[in-house]
PDB file of C-alpha atoms and ligand atoms in Angstrom:
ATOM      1  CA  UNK A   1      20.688  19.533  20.183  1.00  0.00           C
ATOM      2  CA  UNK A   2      21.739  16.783  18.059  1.00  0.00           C
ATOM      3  CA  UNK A   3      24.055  16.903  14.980  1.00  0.00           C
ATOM      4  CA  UNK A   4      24.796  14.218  12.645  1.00  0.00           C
ATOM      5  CA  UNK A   5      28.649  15.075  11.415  1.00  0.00           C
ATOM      6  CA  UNK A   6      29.656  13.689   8.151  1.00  0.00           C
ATOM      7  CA  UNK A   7      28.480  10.056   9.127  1.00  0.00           C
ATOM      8  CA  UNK A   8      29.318   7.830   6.106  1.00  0.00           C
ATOM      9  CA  UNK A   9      28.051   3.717   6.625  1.00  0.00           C
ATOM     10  CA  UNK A  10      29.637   1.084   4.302  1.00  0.00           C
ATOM     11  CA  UNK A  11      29.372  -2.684   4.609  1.00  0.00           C
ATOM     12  CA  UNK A  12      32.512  -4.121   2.835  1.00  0.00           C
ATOM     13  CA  UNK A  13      32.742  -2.388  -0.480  1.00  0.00           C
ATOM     14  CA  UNK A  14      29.050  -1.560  -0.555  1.00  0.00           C
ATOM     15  CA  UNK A  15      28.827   2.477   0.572  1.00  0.00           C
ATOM     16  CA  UNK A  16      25.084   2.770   2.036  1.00  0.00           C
ATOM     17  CA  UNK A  17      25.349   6.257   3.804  1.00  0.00           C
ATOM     18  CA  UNK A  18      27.964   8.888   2.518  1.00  0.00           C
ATOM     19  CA  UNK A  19      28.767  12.016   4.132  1.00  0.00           C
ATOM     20  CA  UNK A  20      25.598  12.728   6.048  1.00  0.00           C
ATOM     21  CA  UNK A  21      25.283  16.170   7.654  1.00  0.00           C
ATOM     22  CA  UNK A  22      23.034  17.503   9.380  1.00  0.00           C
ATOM     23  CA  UNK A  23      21.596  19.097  12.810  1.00  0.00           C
ATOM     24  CA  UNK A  24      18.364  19.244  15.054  1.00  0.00           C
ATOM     25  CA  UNK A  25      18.191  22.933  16.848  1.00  0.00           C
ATOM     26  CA  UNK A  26      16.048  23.852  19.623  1.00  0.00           C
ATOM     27  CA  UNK A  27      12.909  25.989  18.202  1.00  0.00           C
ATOM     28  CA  UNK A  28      11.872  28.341  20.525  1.00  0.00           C
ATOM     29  CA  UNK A  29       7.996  29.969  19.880  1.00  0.00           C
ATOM     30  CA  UNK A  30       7.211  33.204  21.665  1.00  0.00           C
ATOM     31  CA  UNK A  31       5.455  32.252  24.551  1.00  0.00           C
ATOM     32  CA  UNK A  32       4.796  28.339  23.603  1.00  0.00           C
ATOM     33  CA  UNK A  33       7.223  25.671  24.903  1.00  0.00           C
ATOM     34  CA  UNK A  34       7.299  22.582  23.096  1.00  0.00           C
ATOM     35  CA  UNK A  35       9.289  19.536  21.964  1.00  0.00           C
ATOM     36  CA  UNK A  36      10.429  18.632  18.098  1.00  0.00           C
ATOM     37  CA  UNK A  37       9.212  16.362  15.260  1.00  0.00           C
ATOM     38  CA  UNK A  38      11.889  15.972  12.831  1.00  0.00           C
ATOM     39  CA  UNK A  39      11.302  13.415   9.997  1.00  0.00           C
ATOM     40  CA  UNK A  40      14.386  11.727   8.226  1.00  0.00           C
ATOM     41  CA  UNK A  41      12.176  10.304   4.426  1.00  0.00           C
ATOM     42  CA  UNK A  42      12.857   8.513   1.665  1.00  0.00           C
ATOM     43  CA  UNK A  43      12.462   5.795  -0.345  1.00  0.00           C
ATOM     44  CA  UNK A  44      12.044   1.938   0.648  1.00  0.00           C
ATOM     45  CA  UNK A  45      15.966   0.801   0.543  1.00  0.00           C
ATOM     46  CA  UNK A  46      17.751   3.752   0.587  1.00  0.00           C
ATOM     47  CA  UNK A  47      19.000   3.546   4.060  1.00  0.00           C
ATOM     48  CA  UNK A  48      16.553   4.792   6.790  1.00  0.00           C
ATOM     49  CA  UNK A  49      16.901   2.294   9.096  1.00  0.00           C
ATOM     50  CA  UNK A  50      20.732   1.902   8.448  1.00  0.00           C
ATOM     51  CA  UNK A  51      20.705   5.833   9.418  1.00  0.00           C
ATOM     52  CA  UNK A  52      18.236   5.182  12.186  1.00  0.00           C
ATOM     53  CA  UNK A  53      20.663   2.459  13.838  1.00  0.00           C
ATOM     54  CA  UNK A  54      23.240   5.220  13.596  1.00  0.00           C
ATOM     55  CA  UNK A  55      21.490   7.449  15.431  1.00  0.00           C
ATOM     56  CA  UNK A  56      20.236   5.123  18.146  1.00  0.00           C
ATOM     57  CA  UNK A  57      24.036   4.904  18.535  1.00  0.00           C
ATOM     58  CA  UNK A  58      23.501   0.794  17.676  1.00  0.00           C
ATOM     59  CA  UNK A  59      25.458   1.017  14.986  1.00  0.00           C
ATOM     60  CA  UNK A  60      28.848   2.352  14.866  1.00  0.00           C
ATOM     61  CA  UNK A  61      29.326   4.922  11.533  1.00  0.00           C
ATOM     62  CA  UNK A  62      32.324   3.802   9.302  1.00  0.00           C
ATOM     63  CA  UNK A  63      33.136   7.664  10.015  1.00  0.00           C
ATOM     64  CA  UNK A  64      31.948  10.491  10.942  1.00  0.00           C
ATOM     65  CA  UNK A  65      29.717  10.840  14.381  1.00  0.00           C
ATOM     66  CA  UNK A  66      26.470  11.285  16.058  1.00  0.00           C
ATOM     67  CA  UNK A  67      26.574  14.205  18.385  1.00  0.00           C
ATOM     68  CA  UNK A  68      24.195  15.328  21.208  1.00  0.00           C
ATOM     69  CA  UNK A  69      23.995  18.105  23.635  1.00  0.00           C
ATOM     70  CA  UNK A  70      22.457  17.064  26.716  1.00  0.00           C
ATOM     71  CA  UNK A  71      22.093  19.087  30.117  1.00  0.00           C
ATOM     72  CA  UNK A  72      24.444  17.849  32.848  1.00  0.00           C
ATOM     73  CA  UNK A  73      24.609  19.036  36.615  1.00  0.00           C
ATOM     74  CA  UNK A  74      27.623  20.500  37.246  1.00  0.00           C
ATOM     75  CA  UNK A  75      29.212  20.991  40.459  1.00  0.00           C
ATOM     76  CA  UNK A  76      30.313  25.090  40.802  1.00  0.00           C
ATOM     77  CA  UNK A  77      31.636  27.394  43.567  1.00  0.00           C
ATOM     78  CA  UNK A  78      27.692  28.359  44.112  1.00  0.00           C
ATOM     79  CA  UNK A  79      26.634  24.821  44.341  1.00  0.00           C
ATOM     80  CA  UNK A  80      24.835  22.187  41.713  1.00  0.00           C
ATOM     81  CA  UNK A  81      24.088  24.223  37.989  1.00  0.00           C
ATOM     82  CA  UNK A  82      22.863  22.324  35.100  1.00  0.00           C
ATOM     83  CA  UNK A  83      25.232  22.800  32.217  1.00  0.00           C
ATOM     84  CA  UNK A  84      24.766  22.127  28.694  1.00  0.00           C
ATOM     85  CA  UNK A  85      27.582  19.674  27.087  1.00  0.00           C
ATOM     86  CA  UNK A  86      28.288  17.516  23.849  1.00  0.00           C
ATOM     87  CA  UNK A  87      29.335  14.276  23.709  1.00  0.00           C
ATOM     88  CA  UNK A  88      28.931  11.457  20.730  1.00  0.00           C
ATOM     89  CA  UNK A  89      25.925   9.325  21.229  1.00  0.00           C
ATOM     90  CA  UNK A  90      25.957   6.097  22.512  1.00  0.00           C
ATOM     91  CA  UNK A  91      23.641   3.241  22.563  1.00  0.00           C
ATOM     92  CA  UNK A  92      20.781   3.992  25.381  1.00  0.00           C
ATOM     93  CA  UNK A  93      20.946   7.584  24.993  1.00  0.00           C
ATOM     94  CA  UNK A  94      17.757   7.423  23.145  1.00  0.00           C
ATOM     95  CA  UNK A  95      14.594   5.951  23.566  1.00  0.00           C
ATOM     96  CA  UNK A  96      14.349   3.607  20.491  1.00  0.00           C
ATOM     97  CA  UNK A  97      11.140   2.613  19.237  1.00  0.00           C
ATOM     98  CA  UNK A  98      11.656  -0.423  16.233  1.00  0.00           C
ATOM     99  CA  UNK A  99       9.383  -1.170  13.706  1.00  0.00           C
ATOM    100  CA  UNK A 100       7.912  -4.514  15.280  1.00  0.00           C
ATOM    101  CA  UNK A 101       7.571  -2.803  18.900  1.00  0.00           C
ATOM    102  CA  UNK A 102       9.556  -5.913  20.162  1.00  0.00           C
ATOM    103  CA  UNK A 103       8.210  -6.848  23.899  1.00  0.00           C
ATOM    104  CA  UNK A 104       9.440  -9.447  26.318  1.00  0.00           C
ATOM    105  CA  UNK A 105       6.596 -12.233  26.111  1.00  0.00           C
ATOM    106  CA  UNK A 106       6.955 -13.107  29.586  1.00  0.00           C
ATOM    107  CA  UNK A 107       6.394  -9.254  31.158  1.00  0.00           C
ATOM    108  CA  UNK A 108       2.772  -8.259  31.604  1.00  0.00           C
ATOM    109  CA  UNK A 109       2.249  -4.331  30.569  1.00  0.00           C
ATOM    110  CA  UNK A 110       2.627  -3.430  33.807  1.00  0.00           C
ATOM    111  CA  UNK A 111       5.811  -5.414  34.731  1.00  0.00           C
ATOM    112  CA  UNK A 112       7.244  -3.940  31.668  1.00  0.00           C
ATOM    113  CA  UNK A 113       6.702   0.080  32.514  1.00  0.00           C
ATOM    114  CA  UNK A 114       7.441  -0.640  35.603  1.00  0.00           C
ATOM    115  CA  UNK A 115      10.729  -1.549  34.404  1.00  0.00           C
ATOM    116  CA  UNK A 116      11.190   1.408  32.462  1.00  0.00           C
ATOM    117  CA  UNK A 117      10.120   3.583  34.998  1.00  0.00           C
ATOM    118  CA  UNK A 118      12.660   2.323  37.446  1.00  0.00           C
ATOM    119  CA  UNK A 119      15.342   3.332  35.346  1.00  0.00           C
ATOM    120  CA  UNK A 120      14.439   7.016  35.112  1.00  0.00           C
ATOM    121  CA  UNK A 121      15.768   9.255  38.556  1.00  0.00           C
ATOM    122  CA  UNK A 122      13.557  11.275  38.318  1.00  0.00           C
ATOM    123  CA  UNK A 123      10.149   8.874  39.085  1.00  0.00           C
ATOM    124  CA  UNK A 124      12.012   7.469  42.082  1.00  0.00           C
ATOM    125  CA  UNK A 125       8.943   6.910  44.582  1.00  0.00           C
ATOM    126  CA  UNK A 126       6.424   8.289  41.982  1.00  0.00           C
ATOM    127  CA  UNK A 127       6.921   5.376  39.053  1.00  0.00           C
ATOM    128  CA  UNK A 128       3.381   4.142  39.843  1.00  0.00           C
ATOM    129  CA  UNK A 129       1.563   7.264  39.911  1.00  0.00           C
ATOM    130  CA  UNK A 130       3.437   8.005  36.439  1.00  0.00           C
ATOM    131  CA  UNK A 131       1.985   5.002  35.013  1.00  0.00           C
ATOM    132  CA  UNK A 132      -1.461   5.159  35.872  1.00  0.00           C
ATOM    133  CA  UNK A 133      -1.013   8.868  34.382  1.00  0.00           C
ATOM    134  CA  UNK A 134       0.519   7.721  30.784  1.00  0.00           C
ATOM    135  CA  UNK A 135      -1.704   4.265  30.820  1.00  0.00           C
ATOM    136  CA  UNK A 136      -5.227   6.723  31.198  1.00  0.00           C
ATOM    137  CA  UNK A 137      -3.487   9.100  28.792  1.00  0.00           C
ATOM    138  CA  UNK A 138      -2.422   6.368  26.181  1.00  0.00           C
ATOM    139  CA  UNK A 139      -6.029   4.990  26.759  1.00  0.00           C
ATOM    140  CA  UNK A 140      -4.352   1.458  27.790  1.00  0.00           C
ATOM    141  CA  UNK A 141      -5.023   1.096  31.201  1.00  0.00           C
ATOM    142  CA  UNK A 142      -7.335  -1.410  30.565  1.00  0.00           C
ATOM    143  CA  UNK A 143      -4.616  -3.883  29.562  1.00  0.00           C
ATOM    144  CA  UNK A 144      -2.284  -3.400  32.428  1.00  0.00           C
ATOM    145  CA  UNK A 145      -2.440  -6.933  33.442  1.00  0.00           C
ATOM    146  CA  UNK A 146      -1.851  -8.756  29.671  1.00  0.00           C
ATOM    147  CA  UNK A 147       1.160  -9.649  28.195  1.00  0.00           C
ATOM    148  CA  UNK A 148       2.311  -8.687  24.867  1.00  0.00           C
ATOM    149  CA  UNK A 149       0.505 -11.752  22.915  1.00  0.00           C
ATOM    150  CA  UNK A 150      -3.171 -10.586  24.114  1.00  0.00           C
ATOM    151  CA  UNK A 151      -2.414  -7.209  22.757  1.00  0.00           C
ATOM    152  CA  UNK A 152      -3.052  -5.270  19.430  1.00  0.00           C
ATOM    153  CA  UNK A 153      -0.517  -4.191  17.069  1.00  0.00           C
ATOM    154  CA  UNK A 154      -1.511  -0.622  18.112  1.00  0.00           C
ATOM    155  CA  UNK A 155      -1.258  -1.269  22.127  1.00  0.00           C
ATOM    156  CA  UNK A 156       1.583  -2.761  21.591  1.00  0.00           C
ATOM    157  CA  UNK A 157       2.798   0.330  19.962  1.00  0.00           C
ATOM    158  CA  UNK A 158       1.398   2.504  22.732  1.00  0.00           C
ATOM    159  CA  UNK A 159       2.923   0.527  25.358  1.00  0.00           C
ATOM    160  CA  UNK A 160       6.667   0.913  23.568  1.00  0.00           C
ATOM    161  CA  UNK A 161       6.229   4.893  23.125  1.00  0.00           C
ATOM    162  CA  UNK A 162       4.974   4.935  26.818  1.00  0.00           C
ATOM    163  CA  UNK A 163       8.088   2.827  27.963  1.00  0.00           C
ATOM    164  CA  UNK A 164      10.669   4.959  26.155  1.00  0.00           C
ATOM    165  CA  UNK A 165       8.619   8.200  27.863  1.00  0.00           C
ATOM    166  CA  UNK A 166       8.692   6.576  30.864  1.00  0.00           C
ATOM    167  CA  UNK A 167      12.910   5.637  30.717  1.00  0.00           C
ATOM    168  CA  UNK A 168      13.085   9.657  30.637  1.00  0.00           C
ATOM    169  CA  UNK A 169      15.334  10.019  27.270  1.00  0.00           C
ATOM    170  CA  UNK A 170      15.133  13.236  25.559  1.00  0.00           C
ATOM    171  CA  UNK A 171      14.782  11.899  22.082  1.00  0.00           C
ATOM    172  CA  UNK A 172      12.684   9.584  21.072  1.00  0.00           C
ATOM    173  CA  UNK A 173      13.115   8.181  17.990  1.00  0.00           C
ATOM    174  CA  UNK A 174      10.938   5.899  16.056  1.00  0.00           C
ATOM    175  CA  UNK A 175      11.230   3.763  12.684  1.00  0.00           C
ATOM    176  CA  UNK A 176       7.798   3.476  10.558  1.00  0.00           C
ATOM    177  CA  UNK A 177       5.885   4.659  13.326  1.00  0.00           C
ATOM    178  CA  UNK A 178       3.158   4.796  10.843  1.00  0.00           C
ATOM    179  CA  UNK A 179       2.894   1.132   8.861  1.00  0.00           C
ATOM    180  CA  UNK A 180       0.853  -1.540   9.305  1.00  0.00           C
ATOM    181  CA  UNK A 181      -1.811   0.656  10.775  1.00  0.00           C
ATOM    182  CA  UNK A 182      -5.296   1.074   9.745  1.00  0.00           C
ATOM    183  CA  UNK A 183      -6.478   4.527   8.682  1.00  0.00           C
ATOM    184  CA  UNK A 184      -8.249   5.385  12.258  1.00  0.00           C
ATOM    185  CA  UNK A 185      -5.659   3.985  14.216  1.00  0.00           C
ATOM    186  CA  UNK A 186      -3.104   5.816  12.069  1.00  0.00           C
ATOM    187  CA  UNK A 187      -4.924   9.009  12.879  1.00  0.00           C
ATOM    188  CA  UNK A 188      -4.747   8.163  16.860  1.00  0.00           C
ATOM    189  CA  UNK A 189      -0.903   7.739  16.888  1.00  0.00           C
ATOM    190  CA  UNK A 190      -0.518  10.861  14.924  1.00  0.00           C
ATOM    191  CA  UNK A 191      -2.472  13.007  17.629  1.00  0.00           C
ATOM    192  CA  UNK A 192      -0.439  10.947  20.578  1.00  0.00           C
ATOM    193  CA  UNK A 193       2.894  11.935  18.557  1.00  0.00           C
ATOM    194  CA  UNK A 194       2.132  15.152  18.697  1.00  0.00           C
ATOM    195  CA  UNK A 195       0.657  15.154  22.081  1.00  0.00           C
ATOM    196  CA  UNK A 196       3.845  14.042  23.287  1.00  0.00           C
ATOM    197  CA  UNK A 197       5.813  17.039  21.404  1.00  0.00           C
ATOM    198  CA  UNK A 198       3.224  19.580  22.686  1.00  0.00           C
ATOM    199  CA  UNK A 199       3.048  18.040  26.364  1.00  0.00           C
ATOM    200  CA  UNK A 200       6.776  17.992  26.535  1.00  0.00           C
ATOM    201  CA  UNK A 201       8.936  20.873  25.687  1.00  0.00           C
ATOM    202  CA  UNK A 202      12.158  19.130  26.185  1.00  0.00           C
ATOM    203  CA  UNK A 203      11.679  15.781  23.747  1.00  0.00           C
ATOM    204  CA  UNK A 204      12.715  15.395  20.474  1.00  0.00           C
ATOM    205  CA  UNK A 205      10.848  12.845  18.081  1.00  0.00           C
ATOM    206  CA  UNK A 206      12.936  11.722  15.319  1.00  0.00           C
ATOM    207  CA  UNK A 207      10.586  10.268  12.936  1.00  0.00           C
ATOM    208  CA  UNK A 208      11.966   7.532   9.947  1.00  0.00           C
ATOM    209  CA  UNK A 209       9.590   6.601   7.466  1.00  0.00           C
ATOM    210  CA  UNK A 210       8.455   5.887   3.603  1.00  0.00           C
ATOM    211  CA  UNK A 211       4.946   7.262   4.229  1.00  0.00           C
ATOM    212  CA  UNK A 212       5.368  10.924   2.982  1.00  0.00           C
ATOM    213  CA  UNK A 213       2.159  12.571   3.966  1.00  0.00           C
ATOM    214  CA  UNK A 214       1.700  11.297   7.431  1.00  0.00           C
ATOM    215  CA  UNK A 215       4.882  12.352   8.197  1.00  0.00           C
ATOM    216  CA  UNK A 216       4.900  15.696   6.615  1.00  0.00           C
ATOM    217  CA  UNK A 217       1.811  16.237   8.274  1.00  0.00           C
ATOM    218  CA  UNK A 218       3.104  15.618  11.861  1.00  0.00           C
ATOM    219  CA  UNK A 219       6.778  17.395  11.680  1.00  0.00           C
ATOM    220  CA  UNK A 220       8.162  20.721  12.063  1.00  0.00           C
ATOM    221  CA  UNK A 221      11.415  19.923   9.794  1.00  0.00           C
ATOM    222  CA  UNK A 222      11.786  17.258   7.273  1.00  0.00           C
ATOM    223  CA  UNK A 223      15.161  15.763   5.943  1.00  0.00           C
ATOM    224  CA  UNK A 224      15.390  13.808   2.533  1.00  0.00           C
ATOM    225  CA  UNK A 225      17.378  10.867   2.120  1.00  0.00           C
ATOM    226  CA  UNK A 226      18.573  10.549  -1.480  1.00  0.00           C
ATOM    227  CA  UNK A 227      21.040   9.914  -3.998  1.00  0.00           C
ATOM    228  CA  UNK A 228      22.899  11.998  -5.914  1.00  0.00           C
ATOM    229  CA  UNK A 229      23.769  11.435  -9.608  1.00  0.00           C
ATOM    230  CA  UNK A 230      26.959   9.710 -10.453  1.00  0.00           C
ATOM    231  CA  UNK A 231      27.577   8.647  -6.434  1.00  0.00           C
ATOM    232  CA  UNK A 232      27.445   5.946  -4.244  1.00  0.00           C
ATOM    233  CA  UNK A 233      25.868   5.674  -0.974  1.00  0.00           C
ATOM    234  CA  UNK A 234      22.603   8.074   0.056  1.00  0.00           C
ATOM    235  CA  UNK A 235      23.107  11.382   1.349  1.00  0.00           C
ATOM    236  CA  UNK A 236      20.365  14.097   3.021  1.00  0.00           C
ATOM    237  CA  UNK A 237      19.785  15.975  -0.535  1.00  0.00           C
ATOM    238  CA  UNK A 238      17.185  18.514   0.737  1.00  0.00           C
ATOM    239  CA  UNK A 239      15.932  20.133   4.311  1.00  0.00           C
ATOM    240  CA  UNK A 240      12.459  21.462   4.683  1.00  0.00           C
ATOM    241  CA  UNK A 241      11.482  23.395   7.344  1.00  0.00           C
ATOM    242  CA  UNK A 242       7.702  23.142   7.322  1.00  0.00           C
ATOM    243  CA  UNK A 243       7.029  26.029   9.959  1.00  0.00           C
ATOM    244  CA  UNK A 244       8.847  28.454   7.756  1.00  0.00           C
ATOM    245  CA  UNK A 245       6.297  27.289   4.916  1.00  0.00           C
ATOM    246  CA  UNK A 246       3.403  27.547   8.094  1.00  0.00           C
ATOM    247  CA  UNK A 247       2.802  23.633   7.968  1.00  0.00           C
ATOM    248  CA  UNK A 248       3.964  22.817  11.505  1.00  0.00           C
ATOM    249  CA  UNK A 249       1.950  22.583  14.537  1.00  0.00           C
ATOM    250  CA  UNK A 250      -1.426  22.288  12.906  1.00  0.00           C
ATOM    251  CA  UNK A 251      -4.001  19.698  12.714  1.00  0.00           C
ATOM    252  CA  UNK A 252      -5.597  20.844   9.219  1.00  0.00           C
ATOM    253  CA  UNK A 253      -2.695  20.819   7.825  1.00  0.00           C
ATOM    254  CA  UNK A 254      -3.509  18.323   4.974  1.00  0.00           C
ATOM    255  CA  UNK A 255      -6.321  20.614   3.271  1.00  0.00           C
ATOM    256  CA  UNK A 256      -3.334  23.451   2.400  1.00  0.00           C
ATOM    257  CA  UNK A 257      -2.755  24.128  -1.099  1.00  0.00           C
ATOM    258  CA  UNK A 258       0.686  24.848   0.291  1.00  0.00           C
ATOM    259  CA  UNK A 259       1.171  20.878   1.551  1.00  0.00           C
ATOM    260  CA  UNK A 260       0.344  19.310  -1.279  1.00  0.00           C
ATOM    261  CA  UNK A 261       3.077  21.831  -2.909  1.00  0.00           C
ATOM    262  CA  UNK A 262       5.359  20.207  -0.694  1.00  0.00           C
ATOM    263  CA  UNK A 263       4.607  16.772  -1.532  1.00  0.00           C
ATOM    264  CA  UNK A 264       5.218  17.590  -5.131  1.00  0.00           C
ATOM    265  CA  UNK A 265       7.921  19.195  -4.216  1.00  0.00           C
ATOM    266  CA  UNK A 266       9.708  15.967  -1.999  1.00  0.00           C
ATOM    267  CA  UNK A 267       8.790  13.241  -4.919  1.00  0.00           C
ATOM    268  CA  UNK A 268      10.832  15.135  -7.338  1.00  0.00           C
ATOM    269  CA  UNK A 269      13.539  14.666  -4.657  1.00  0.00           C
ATOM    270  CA  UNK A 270      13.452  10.711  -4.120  1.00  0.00           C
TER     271      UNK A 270
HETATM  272  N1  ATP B   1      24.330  -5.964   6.949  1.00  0.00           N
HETATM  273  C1  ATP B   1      24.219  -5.446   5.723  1.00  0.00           C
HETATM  274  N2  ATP B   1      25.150  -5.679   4.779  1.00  0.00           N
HETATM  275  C2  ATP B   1      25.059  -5.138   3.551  1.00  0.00           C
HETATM  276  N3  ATP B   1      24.052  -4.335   3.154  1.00  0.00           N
HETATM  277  C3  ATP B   1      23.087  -4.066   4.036  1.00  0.00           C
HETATM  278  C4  ATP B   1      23.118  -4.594   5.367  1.00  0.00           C
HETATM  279  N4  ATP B   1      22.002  -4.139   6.019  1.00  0.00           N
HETATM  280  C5  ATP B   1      21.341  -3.373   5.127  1.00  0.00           C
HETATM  281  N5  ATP B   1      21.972  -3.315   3.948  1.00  0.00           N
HETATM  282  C6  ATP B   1      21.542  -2.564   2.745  1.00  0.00           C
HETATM  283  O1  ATP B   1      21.363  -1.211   3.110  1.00  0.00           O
HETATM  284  C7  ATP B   1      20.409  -0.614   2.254  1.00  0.00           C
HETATM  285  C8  ATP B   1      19.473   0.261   3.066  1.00  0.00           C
HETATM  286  O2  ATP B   1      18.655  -0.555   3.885  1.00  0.00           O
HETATM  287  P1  ATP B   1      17.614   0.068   4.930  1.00  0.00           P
HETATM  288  O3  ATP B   1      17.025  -1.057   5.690  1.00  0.00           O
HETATM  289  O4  ATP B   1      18.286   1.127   5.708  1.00  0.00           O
HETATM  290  O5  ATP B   1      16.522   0.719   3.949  1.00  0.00           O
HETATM  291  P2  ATP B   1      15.215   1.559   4.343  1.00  0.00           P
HETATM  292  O6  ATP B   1      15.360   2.895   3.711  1.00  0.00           O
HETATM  293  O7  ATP B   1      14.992   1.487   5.799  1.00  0.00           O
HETATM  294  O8  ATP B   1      14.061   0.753   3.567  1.00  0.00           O
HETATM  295  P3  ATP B   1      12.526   0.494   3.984  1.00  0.00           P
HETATM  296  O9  ATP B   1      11.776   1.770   3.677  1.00  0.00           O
HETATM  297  O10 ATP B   1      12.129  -0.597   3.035  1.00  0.00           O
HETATM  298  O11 ATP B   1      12.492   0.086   5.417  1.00  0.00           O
HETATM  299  C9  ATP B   1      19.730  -1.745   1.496  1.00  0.00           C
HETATM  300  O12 ATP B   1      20.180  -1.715   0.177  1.00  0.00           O
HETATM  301  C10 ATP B   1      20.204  -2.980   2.215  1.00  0.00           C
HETATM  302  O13 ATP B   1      20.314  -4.067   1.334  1.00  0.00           O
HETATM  303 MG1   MG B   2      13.495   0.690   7.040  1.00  0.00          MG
END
């Protein structure tokens, strides 16, 4: 679904990202449908958000590529089919969620999803109704009238993941989703992360973030950004797919022997 291809970033001289491979497939569960949560870790300064810009398609790679498979319609001899095809990302192709959930201070809530809604096809005619629906689900509803300055740090949050949702992009990625938030609101944007990946078969959360547990606890595969000895730049140095080791998908995740394993196991990486 998506495939990062030997992306390497330097600024001058300075080599921050070398050689990064790798690639997001589409897990299929016997009879289940849902979406994926993919976490990209590491260390404060080693290059998430330099990697996350990449993949937003913000930020062009000094080589190497970003590409996605998307479905397309496609006109054949039997009419309108929706075909699978690649293409290299570009900016807009995901829904982006930054760290400070930047809003336009002039847009109430509702002025803002509406905007967002009126750029998906799909909610032509049905962009209020879709709204209401995300706003009850988000439990924000109440603030549909306020602009960003009257709202939390965690509505304001809400009302970014509900925007991107709302825009229709299959991915959906997010940098430090998790920071800056207090332990019970922490635990609330966990449960709507994964609500979105169990609600939605077709999206893709790409997670970036320093806090190890929380996003262990959340993903189905986790990628480690590191360095390797005697080299410049950071590279993915280890891929751990958490529902081979039974970790994905479940909300007690954090009292497995197994987890904690894990953690062990990614510090020795960083
Ligand atoms: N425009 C730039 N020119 C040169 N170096 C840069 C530039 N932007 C970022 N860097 C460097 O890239 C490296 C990675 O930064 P990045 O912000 O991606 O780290 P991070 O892993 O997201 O850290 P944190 O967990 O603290 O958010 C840092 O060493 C930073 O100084
Ligand atoms: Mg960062």
């Amino acid at each position: 679904m998506l495939q990062a291809e030997a992306v390497s970033l330097s600024y001058g001289s300075k080599c921050i990202l070398r050689e990064i491979n790798f690639s997001i497939r589409d897990i299929v569960r016997p009879g289940l449908q849902q979406g994926q949560v993919v976490s990209l870790i590491g260390r404060s300064g080693i290059g998430k958000t330099q990697l996350f810009r990449v993949l937003s398609g913000l930020q062009k790679p000094s080589s190497g590529r970003i590409a996605i498979r998307e479905r397309r319609p496609a006109e054949t001899g039997k009419g309108v089919i929706e075909v699978w095809q690649e293409r290299t990302v570009e900016p807009g192709d995901m829904g982006v969620i930054f760290q400070n959930y930047y809003q336009f201070g002039w847009r109430t809530v509702r002025q803002s999803l509406l905007l967002a809604a009126k750029q998906n096809k799909a909610l032509a005619g049905i962009e209020e109704e879709a709204i209401r629906e995300y706003a009850g689900r988000f439990d924000i509803a109440d603030t549909m009238h306020h602009y960003p300055a009257q709202l939390s740090g965690g509505q304001q949050q809400r009302v970014s993941i509900i925007q991107q949702l709302l825009k229709g992009a299959d991915f959906l990625l997010l940098d430090e989703p998790f920071s800056g938030l207090d332990i019970c609101v922490l635990d609330k944007v966990t449960e709507l992360l994964l609500q979105v990946s169990l609600s939605d078969e077709l999206k893709t959360l790409i997670i970036v973030s320093h806090d190890i547990p929380t996003a262990v606890a959340i993903s189905d595969t986790v990628f480690i950004l590191g360095r390797e000895a005697g080299k410049e730049g950071s590279t993915i140095v280890r891929e751990i797919d958490l529902m081979e080791r039974g970790l994905a998908w479940r909300q007690d995740v954090r009292q497995d022997k197994v987890f904690s394993e894990t953690l062990a196991e990614i510090k020795t990486c960083l």
